[in-house]
Short mmCIF file of C-alpha atoms in Angstrom, two decimals:
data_model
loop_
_atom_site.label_atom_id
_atom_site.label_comp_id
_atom_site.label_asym_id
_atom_site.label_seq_id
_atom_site.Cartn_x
_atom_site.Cartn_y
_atom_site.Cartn_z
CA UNK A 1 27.71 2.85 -20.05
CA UNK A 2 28.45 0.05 -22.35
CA UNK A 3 30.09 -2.13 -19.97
CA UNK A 4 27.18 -2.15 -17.87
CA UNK A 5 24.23 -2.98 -20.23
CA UNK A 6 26.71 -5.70 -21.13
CA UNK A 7 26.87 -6.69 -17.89
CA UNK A 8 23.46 -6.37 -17.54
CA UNK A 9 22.73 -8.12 -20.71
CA UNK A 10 25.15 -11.13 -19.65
CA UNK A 11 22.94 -11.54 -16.58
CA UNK A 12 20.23 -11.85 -17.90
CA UNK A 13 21.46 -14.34 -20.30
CA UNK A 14 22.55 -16.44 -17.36
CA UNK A 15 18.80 -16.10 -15.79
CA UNK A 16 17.82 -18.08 -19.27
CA UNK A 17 20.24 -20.36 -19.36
CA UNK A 18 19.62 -21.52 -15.84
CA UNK A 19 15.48 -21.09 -15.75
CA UNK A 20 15.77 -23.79 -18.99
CA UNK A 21 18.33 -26.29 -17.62
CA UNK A 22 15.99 -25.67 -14.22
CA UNK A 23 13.47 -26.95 -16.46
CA UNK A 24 14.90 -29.96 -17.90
CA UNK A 25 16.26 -31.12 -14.89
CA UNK A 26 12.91 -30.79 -12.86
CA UNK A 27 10.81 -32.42 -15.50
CA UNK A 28 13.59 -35.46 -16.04
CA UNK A 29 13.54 -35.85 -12.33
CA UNK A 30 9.31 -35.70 -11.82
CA UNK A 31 9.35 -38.69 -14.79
CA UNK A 32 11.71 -40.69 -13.23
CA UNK A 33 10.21 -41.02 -10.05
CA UNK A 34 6.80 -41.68 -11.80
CA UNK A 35 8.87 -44.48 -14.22
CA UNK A 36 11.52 -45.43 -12.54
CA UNK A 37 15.31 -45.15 -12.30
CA UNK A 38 15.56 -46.74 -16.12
CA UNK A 39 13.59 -44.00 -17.97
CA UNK A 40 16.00 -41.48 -16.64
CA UNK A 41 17.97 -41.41 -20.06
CA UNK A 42 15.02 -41.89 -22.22
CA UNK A 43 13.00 -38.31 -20.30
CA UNK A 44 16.85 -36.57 -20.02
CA UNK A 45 17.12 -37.05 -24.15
CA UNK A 46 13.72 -36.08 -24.58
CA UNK A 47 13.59 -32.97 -22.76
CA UNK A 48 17.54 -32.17 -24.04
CA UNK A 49 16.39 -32.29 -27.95
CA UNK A 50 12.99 -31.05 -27.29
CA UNK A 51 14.66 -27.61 -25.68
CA UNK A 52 15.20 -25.83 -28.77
CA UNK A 53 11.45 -26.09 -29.62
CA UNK A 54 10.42 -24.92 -26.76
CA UNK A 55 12.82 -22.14 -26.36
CA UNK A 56 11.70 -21.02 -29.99
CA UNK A 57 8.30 -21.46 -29.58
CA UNK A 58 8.70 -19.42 -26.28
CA UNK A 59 10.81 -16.50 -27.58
CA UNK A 60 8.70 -16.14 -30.99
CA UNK A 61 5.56 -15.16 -28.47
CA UNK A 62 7.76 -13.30 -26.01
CA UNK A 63 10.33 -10.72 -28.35
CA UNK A 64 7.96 -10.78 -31.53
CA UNK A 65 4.38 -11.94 -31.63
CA UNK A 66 3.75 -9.72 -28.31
CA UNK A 67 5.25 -6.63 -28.90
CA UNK A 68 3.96 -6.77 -32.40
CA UNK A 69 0.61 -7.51 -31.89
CA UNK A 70 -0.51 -7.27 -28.52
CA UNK A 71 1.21 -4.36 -26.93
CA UNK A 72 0.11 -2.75 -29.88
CA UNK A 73 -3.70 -3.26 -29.23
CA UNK A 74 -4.05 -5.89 -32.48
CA UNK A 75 -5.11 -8.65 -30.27
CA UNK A 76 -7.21 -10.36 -33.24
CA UNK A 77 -3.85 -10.87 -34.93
CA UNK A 78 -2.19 -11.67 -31.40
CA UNK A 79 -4.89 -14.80 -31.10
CA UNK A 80 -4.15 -15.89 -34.65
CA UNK A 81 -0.36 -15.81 -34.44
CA UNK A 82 -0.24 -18.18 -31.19
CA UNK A 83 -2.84 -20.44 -32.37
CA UNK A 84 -0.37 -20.43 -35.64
CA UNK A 85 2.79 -21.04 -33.64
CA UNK A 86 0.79 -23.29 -31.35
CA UNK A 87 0.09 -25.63 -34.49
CA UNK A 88 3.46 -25.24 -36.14
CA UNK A 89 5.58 -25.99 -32.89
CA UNK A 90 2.78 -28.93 -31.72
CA UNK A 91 3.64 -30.64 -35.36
CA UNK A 92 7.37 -30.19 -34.68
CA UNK A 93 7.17 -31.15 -31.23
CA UNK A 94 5.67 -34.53 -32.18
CA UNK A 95 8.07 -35.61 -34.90
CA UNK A 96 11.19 -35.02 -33.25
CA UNK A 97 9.55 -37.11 -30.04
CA UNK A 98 8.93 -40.00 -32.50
CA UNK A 99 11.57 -39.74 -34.47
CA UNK A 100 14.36 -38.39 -32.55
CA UNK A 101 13.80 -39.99 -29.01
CA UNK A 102 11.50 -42.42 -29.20
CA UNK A 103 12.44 -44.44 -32.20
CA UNK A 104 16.45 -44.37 -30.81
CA UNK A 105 16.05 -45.15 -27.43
CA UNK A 106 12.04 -46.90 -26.65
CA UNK A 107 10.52 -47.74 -29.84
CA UNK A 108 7.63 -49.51 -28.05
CA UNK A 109 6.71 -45.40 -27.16
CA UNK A 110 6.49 -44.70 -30.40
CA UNK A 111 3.22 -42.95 -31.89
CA UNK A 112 1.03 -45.28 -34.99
CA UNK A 113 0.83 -43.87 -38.01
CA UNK A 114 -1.65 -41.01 -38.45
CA UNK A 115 0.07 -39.56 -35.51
CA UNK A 116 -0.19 -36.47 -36.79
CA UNK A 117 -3.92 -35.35 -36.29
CA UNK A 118 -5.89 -32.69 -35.01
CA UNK A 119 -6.70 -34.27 -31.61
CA UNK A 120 -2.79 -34.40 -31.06
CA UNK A 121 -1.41 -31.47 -31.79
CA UNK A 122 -4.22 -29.53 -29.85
CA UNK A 123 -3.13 -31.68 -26.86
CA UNK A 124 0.41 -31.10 -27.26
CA UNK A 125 0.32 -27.62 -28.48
CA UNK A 126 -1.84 -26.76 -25.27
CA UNK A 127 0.26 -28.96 -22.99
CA UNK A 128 3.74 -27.28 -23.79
CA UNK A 129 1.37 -23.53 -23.67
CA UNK A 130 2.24 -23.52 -19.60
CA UNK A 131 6.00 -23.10 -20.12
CA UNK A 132 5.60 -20.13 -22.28
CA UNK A 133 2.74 -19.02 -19.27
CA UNK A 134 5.84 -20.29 -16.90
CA UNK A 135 8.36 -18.13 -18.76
CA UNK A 136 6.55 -15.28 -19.26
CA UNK A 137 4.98 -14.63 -15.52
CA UNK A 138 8.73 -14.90 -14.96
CA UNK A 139 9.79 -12.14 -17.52
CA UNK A 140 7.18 -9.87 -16.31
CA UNK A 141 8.37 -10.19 -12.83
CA UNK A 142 12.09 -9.68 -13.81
CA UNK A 143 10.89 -6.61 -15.92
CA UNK A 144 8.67 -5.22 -12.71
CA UNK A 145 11.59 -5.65 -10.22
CA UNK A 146 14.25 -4.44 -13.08
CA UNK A 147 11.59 -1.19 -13.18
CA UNK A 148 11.36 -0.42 -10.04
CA UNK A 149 15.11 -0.94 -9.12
CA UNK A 150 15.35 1.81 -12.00
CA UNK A 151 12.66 3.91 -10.29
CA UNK A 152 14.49 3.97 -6.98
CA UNK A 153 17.84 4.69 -8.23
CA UNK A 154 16.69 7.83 -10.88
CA UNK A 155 14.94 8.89 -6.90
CA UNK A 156 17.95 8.20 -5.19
CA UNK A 157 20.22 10.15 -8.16
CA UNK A 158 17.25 12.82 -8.14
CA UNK A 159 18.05 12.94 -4.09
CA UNK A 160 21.97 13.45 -4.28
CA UNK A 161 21.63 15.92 -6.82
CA UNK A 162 19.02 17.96 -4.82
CA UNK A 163 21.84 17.39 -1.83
CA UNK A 164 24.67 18.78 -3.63
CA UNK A 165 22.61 21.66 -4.72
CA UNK A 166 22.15 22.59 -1.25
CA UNK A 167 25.66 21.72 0.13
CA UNK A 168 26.54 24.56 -2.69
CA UNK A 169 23.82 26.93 -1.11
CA UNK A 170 24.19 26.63 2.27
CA UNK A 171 27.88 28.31 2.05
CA UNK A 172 27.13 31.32 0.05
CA UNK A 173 23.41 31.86 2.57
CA UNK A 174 25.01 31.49 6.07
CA UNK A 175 28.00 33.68 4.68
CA UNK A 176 25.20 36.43 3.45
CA UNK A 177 23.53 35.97 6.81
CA UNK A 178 26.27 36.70 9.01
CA UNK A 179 27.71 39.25 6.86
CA UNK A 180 24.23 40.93 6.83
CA UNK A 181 23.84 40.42 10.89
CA UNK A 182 27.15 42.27 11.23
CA UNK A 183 25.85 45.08 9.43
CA UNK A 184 22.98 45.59 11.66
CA UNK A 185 25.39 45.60 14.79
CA UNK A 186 27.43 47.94 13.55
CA UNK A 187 25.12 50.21 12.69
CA UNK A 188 23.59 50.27 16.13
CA UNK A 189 27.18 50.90 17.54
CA UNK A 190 27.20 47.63 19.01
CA UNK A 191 30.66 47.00 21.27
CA UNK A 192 30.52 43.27 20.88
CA UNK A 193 31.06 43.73 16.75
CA UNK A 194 35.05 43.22 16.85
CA UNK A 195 34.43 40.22 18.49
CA UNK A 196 31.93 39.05 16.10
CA UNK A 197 33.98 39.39 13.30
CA UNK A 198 36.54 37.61 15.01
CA UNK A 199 34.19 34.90 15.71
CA UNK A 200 32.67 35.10 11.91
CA UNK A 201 36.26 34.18 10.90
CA UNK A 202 37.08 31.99 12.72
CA UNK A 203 33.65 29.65 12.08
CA UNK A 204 34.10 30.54 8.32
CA UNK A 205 37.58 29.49 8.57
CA UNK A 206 36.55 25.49 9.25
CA UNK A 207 32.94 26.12 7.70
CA UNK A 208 34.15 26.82 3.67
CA UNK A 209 36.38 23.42 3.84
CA UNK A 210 34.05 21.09 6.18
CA UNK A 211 31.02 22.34 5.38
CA UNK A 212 31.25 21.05 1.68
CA UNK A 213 32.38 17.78 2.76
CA UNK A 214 29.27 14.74 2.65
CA UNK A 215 30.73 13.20 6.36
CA UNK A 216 32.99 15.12 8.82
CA UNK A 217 33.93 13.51 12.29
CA UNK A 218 31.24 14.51 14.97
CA UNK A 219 33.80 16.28 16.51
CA UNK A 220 34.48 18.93 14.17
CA UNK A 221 30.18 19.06 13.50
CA UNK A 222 30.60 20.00 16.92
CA UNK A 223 33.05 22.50 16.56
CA UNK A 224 31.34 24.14 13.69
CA UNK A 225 28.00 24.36 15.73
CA UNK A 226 30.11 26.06 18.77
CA UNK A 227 31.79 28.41 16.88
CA UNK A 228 28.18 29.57 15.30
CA UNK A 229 26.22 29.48 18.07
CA UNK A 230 29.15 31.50 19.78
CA UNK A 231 28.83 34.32 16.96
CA UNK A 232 25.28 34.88 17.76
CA UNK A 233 26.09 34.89 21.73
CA UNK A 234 28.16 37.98 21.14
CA UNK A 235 25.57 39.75 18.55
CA UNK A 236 23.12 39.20 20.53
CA UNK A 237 24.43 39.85 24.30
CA UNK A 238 22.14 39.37 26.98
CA UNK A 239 19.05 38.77 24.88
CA UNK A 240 20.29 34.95 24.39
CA UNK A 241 21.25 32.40 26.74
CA UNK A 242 23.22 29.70 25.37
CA UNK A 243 23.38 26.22 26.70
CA UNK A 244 25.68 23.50 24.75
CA UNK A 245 26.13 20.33 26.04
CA UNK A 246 28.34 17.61 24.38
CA UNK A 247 28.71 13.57 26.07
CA UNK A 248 29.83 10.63 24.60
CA UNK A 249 32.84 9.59 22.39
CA UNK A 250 32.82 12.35 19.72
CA UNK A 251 35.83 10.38 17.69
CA UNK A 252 33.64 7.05 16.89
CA UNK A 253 30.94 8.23 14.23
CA UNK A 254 30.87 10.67 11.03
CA UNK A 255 27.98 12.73 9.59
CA UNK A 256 26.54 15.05 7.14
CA UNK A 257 27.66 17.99 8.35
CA UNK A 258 25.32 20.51 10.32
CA UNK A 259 22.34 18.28 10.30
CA UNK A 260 20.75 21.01 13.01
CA UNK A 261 22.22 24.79 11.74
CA UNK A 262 18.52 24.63 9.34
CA UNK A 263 16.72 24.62 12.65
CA UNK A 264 18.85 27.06 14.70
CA UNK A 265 19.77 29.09 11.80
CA UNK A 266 15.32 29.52 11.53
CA UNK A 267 15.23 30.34 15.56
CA UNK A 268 18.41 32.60 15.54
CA UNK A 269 16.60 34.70 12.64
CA UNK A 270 13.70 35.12 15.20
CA UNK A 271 15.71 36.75 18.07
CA UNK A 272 17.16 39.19 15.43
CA UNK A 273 14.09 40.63 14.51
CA UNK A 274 12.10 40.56 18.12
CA UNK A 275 13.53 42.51 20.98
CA UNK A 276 12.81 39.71 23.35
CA UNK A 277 15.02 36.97 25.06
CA UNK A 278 15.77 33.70 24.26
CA UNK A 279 17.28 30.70 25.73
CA UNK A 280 18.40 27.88 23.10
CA UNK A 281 20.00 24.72 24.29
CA UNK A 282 21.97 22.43 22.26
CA UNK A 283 22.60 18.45 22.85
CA UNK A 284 24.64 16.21 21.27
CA UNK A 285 25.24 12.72 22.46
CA UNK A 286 27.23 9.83 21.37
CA UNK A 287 26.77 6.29 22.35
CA UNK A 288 27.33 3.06 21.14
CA UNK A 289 25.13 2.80 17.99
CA UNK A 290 23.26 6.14 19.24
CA UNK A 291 23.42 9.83 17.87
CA UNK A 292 21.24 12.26 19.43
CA UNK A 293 21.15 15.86 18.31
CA UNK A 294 18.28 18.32 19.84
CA UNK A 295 17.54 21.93 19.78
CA UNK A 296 15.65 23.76 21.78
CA UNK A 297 14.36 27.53 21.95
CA UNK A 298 12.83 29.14 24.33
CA UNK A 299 11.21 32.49 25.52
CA UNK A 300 9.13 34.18 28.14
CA UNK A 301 6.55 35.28 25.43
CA UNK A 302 5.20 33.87 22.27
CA UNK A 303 6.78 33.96 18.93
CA UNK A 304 6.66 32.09 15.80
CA UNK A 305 9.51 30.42 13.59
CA UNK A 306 8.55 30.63 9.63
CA UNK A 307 8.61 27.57 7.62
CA UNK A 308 12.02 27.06 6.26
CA UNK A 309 12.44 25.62 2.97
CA UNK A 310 16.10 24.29 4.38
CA UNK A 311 14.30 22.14 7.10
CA UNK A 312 12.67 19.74 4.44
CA UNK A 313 16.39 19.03 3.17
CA UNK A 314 16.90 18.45 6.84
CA UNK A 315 14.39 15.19 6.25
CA UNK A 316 16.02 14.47 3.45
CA UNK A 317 19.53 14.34 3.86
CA UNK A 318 18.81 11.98 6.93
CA UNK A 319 16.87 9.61 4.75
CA UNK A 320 19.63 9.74 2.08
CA UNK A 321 22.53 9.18 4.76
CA UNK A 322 20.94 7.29 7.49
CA UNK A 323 17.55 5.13 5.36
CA UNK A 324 15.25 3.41 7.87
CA UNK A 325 18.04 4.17 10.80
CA UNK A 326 16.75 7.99 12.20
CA UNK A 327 13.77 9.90 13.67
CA UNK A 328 13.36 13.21 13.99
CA UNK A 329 10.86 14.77 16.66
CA UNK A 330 9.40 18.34 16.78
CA UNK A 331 8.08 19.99 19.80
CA UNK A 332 6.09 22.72 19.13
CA UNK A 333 4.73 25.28 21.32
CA UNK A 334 3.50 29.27 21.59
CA UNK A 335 6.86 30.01 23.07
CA UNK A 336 9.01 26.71 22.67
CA UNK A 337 10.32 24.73 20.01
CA UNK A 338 12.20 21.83 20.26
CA UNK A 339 14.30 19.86 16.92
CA UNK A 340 15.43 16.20 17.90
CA UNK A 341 17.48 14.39 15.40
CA UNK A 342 18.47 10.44 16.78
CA UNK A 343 20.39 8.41 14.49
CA UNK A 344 20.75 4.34 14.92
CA UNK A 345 23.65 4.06 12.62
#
């Protein structure tokens, strides 16, 4: 934590260092052109020794007058501290011009005596006011973008965390689910229940290792969706028609795993509790910088899929993994419902 508000700190040390030699340079440069080549030590000097009065006059309104005063709603006393500083750095500004630059390198620049009057320092002190307005639209800008960098990444930690919460929930629900879908089976005296629980282990088997994982290969996603979708074929018997169709080159890309088992874990639920058939259809294509995943369910007669709090994470787990680069598409109809997941990774 230390090491990176130092590094932090060190940056924006080097932001200051170059904004003021960005400022000495420019303002030589601008003189020169207007003077000639010959002034170019003369302005270079002046500028160089002027600095530190500028950079205190600059930082005295920035870190202290500011969040003294104005921040803190005492804006009389904000008004009377710059026109304070304003005087004080206008007189010091002056003497070491005349004494300091002038005197050593162009006497014939030099101010007359009585230099030192109101008329002057207003003109100076007002003059060397748009650096600090310079300096200070700067800060605010550094401090807006430094904010909302913050912002993004307390989102994006906010994000994760909500993502690891579910990877930790989805294990122990789809394990309760099956377990509980078994139980129902077997207490109708359903044949197909040794094979289920064949089929339970053998999806539980990869799902408790993979499952927890951020990115498996699309291969074993695939795999994992079979071997579930393959449970419910034998609970269910007749009453679902399953259609899974795999293309492309499985071995290229990695995901989150089971970005769709939200969606078909909501429709399977459905043909448990209505005595009705289904037909579901699963797609998953690879191409070159493609990812398609779809869903669909389908049924003679109408019937309705409740909201699923798991589909949201759905949304967000492809904005985490995949920002700007997916879409996902719902169809939705009295007796059809269709998921689509594309990914441009």
């Amino acid at each position: 934590m230390k090491t990176g508000k130092l590094h932090i700190d060190k940056q924006r040390y080097l932001l200051h260092v170059v904004f003021w030699m960005a400022w000495v340079i420019s303002f030589t440069f601008i003189q020169t052109l207007n003077e000639g080549i010959d002034s170019l030590w003369l302005w270079l000097s002046y500028y160089l020794l002027t600095l530190p009065v500028f950079i205190a006059h600059t930082y005295l309104i920035a870190y202290w007058l500011l969040p003294k005063t104005f921040f803190q709603g005492r804006y009389l006393w904000f008004a009377i501290g710059v026109l304070i500083l304003l005087v004080a750095f206008s007189v010091i500004e002056l003497l070491v011009s005349n004494y300091l630059v002038f005197m050593p390198f162009d006497k014939n620049r030099m101010f007359d005596s009585g230099f030192l009057n109101v008329k002057n320092i207003v003109i100076s002190g007002v003059g060397n006011h748009y650096i600090i307005l310079v300096f200070l639209a700067i800060k605010a800008g550094g401090s807006w973008y430094r904010a909302e960098n913050q912002k993004e990444e307390l989102l994006r930690t906010k994000l994760q965390t909500q993502l690891e919460i579910f990877q930790y929930q989805l294990q122990p629900k789809i394990v309760l689910a099956l377990i509980k879908e078994l139980e129902l089976l077997t207490e109708k005296g359903a044949k197909h229940a040794p094979e289920m629980i064949i089929n339970i282990s053998n999806f539980l088997n990869h799902f408790l290792f993979e499952g927890k994982e951020e990115l498996i290969s699309l291969e074993q996603d695939v795999q994992l969706l079979e071997e579930f979708m393959a449970i419910h074929n034998h609970a269910l018997g007749e009453r679902l028609t399953n259609n899974f169709i795999v293309s492309g080159n499985l071995k290229s890309y990695v995901i989150p795993p089971l970005l769709l088992l939200p969606f078909i874990n909501s429709a399977i639920k459905t043909a448990y509790e209505c005595n009705e058939n289904y037909e579901s259809t699963v797609i998953i294509k690879a191409e070159r910088k493609y990812l398609l995943f779809s869903f669909t369910f389908w049924s003679e007669n109408n019937f309705s899929i409740a909201s699923d709090e798991d589909n949201k994470i759905t949304y967000q787990r492809l904005h985490y993994n995949f920002p700007g680069k997916h879409r996902l598409v719902e169809n939705i109809d009295d007796n059809f419902r269709e998921f689509s997941i594309e990914i441009y990774p």
